[in-house]
mmCIF file of C-alpha atoms in Angstrom:
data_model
loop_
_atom_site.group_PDB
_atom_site.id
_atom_site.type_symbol
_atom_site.label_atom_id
_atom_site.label_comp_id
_atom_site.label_asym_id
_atom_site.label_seq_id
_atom_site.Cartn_x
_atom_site.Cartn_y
_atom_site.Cartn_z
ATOM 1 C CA UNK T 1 7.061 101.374 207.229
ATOM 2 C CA UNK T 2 8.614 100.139 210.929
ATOM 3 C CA UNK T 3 6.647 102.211 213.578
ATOM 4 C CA UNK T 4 10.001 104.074 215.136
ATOM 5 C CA UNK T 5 10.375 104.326 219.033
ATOM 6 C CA UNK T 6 9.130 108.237 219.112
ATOM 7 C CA UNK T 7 5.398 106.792 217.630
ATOM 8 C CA UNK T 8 5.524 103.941 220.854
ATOM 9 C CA UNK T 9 3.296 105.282 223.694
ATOM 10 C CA UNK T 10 6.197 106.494 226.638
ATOM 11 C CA UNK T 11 5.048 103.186 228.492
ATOM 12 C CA UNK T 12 6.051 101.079 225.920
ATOM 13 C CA UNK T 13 9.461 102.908 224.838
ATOM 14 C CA UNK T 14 12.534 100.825 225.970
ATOM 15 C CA UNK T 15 14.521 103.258 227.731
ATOM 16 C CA UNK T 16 11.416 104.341 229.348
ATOM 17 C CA UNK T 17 10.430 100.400 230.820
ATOM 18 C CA UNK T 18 13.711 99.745 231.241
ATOM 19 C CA UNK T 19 13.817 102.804 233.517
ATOM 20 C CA UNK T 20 10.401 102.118 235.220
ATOM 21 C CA UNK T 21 10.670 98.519 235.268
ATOM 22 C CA UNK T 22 14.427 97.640 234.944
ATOM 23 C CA UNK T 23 16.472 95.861 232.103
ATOM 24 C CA UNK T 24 15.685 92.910 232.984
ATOM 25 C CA UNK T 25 11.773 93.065 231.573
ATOM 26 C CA UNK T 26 13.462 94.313 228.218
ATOM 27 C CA UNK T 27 14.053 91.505 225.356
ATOM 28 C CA UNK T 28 17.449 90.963 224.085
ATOM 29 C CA UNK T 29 16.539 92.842 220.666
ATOM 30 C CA UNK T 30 14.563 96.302 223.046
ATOM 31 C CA UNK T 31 18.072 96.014 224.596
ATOM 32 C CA UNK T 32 19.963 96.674 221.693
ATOM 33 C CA UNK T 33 17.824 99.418 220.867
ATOM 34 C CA UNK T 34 18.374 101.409 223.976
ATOM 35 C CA UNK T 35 22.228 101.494 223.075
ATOM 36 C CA UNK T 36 21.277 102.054 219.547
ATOM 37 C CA UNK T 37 19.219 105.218 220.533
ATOM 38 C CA UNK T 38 17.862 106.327 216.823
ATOM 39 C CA UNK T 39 16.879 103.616 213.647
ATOM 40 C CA UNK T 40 17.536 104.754 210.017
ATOM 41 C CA UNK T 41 14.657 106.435 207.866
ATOM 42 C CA UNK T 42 11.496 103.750 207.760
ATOM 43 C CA UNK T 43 13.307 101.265 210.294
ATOM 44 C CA UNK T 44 12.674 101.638 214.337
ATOM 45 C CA UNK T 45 15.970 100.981 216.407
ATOM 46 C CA UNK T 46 14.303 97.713 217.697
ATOM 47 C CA UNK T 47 13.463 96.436 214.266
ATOM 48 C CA UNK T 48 17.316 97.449 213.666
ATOM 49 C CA UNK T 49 18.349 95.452 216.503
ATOM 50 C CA UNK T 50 16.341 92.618 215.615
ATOM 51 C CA UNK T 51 17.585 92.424 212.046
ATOM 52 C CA UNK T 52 21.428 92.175 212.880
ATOM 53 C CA UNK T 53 20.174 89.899 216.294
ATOM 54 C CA UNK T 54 18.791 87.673 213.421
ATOM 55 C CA UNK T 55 21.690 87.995 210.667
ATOM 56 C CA UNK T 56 24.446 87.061 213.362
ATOM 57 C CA UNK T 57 22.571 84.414 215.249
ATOM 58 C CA UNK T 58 21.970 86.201 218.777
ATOM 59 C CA UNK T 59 24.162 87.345 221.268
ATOM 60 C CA UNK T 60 26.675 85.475 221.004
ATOM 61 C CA UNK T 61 26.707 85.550 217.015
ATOM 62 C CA UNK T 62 26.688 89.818 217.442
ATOM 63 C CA UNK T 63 29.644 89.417 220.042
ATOM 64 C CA UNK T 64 31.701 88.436 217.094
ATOM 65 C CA UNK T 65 30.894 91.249 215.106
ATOM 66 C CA UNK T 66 34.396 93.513 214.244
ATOM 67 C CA UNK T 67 33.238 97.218 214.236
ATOM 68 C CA UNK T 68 33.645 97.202 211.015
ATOM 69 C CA UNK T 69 30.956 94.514 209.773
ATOM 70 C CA UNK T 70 28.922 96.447 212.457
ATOM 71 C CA UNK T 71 29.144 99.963 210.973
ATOM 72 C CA UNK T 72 28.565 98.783 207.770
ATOM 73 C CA UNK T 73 25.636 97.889 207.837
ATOM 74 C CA UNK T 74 22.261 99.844 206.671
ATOM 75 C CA UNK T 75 21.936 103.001 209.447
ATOM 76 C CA UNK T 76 24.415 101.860 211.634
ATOM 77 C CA UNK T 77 28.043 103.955 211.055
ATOM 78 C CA UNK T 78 31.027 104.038 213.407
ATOM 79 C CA UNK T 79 29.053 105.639 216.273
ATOM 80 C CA UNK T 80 26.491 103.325 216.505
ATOM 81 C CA UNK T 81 29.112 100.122 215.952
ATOM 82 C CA UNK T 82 31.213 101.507 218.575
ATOM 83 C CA UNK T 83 28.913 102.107 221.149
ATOM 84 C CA UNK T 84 27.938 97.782 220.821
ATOM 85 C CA UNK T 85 31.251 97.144 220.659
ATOM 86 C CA UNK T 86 31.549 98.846 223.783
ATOM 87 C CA UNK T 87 29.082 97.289 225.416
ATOM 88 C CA UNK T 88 30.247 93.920 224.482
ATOM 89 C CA UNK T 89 34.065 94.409 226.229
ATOM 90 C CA UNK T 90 32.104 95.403 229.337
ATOM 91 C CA UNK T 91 29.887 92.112 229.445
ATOM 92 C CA UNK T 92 33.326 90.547 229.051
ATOM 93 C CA UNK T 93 35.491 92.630 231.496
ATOM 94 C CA UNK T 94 32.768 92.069 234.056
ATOM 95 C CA UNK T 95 32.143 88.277 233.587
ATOM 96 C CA UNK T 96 35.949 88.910 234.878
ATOM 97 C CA UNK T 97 35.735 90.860 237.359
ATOM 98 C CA UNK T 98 33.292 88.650 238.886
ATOM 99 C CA UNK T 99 35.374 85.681 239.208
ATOM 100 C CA UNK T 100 37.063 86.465 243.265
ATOM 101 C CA UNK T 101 40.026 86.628 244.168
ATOM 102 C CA UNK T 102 39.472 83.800 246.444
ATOM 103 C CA UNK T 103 38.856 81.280 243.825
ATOM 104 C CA UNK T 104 41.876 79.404 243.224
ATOM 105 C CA UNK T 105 41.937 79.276 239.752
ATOM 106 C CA UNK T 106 45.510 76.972 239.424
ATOM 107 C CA UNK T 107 42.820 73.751 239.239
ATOM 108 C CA UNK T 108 42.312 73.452 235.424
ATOM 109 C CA UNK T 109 38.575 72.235 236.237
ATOM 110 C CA UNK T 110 37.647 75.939 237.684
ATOM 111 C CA UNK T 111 40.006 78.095 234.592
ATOM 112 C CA UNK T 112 39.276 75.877 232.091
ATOM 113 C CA UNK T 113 35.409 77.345 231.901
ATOM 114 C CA UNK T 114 36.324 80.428 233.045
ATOM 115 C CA UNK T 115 38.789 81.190 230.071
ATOM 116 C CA UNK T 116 35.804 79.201 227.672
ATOM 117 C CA UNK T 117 33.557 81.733 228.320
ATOM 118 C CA UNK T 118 36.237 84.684 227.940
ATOM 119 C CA UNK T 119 37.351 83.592 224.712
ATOM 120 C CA UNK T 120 34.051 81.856 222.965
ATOM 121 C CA UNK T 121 33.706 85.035 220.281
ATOM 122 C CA UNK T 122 36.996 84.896 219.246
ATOM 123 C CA UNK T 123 37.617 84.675 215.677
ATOM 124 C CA UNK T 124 41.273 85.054 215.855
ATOM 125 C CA UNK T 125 43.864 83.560 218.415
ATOM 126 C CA UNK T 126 44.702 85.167 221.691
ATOM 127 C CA UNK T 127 47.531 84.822 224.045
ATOM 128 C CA UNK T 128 47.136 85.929 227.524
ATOM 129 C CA UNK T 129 48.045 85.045 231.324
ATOM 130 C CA UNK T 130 45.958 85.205 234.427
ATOM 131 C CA UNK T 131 48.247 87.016 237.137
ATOM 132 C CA UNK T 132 47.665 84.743 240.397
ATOM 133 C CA UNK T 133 48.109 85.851 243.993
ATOM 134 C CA UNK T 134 50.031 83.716 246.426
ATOM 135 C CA UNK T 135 46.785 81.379 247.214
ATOM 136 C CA UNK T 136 46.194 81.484 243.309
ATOM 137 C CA UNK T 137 43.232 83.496 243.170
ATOM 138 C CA UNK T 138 43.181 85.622 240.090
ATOM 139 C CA UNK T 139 44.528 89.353 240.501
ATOM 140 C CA UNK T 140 44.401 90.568 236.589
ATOM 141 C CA UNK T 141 43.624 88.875 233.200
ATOM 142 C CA UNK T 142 46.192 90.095 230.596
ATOM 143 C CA UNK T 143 45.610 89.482 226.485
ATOM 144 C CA UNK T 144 49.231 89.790 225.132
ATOM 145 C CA UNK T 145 49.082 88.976 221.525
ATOM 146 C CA UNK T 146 46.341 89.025 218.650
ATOM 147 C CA UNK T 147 46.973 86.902 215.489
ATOM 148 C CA UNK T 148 45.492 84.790 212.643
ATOM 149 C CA UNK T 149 43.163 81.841 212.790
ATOM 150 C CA UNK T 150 46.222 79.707 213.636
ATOM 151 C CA UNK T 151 48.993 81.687 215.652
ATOM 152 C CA UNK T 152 49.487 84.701 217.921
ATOM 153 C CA UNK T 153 53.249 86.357 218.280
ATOM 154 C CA UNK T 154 54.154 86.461 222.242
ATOM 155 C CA UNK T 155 56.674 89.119 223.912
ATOM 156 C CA UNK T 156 57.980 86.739 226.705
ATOM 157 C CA UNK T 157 59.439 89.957 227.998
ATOM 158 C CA UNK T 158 56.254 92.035 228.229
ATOM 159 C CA UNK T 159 54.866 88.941 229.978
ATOM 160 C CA UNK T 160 57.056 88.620 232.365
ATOM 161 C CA UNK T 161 57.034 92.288 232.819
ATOM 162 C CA UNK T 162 52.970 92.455 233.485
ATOM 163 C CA UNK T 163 53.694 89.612 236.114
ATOM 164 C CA UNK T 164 55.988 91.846 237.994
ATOM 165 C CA UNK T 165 54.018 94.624 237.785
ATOM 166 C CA UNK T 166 51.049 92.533 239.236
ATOM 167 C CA UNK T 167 53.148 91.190 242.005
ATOM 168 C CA UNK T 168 51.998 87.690 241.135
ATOM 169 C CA UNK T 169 52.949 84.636 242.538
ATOM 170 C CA UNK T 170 52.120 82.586 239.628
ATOM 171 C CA UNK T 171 51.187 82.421 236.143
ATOM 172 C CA UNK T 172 48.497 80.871 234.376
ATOM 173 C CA UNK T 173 49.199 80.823 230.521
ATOM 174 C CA UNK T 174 45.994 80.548 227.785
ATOM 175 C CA UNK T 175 45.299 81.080 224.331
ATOM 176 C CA UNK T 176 42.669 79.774 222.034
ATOM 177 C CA UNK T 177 42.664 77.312 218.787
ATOM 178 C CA UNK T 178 39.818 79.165 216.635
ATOM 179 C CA UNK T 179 39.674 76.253 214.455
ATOM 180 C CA UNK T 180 38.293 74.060 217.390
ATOM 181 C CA UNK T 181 41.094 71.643 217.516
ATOM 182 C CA UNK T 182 42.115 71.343 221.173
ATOM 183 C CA UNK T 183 45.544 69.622 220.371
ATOM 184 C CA UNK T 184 48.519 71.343 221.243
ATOM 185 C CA UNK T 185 51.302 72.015 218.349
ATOM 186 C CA UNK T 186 54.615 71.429 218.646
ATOM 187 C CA UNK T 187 55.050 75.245 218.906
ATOM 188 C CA UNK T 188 52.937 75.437 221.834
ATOM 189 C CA UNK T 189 55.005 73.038 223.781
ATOM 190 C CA UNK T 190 58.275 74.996 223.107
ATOM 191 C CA UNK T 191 56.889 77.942 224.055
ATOM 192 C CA UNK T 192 55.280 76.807 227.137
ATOM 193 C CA UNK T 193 58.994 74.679 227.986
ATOM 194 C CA UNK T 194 60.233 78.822 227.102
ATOM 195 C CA UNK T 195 58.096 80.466 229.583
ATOM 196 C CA UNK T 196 58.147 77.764 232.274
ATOM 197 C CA UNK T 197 62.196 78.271 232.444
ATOM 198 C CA UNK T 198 61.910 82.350 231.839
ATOM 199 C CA UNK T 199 59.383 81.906 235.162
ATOM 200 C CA UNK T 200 62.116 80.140 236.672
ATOM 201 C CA UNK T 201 64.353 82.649 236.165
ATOM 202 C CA UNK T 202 62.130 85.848 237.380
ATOM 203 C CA UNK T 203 61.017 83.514 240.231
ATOM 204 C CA UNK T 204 57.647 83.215 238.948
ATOM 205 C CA UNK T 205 56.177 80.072 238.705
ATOM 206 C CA UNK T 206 53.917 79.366 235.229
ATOM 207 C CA UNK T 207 51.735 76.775 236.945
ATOM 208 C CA UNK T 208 49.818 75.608 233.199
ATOM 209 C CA UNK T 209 49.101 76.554 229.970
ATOM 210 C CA UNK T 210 45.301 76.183 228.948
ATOM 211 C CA UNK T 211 44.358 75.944 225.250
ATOM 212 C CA UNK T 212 40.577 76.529 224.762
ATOM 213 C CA UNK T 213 38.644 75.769 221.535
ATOM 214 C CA UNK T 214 35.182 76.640 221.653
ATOM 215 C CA UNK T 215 33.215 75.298 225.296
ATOM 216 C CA UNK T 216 36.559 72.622 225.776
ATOM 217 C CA UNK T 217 39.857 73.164 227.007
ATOM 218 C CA UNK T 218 42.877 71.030 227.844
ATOM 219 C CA UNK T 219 45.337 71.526 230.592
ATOM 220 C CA UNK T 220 49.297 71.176 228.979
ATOM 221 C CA UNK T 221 50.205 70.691 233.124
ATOM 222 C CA UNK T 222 47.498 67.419 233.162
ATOM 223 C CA UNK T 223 48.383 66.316 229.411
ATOM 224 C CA UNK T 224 51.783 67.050 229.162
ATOM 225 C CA UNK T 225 53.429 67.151 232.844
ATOM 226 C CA UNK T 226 56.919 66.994 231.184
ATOM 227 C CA UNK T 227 56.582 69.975 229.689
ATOM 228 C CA UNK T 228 56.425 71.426 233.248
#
């Protein structure tokens, strides 16, 4: 039987160093536990944490966990699943929030790992737009559309409407190829030629399109200026 956190001596709980000695100090699995709170009869929350930390291939293989595959598993249930879910969005909305709006982020070479590391978990494809100020740093990143492993529906119109709303100056189009291929298809092109002229219209400009497939990306404004 796993020795459960209410046996550990108070010093060597995880909420309890990570309040003496900060988070930092805890491993990735003692940091799971803390949001985990309780294990399941004859399992400790940091042997739980370990376990699915194992089964998913770290961090980054747990990021890609639905809530579903999450709360299935043995002790876990919805609360439990949601509160890592949770947790994961932050890590992501903050890893945005620290980019400044100062950083230009119209160079390809500075959005191009920026949107890598937004999208890397993705199973499915996303559509979104970064919402640039009038020196192109970023103001809001927007995900528009959700689909399969190969295509995401887009809502020109509720794009356009978000980059009103934002008071942007320009655009910055991205979605990602979950199968790893970074070449465009022929429907990204026509949609990207669609949005560039809708931009036109509105009077804001769509200044490129990224497509990201794992750590690479490719710039349709560098690869395929006519498009532009």
């Amino acid at each position: 039987m796993e020795m459960c956190i209410r046996d550990l001596e108070p010093s060597q709980r995880p909420r309890e160093r990570l309040l003496e000695n900060g988070a930092r100090v805890l491993s990735d699995a003692e940091l799971l536990a803390v949001l985990l709170r309780t294990g399941r009869r004859g399992t400790g929350a940091v042997a739980m944490a370990h376990d699915v930390l194992e089964a998913s291939g770290g961090l980054a293989g747990l990021a890609r966990l639905e809530p579903a595959a999450l709360a299935d598993r043995p002790g876990w249930g919805p609360a439990k699943a949601a509160t890592v879910t949770a947790a994961v969005e932050l890590a992501r909305r903050l890893a945005a929030a620290e980019v400044r709006r100062d950083r230009r982020l119209d160079r390809p070479e500075v959005a191009g790992p920026f949107l890598a590391a937004h999208l890397r978990d993705r199973r499915r494809e996303v559509f979104g737009l970064l919402s640039l100020d009038g020196r192109h740093g970023l103001i809001r990143l927007h995900e528009l559309a959700w689909g399969t492993r190969r295509s995401a529906p887009v809502d020109s119109g509720e794009l356009f409407r978000l980059a009103l709303l934002d008071g942007a100056a320009g655009l910055l189009l991205f979605h990602n190829h979950p199968s790893g291929v970074l070449d465009p298809s022929a429907d990204d092109l026509e949609l990207t030629r669609r949005l560039v002229e809708g931009g036109r219209v509105v009077g804001v400009d769509v200044l490129d399109h990224l497509i990201v497939a794992g750590p690479k990306w490719l710039s349709l404004r560098v690869t395929r200026p006519g498009v532009f």
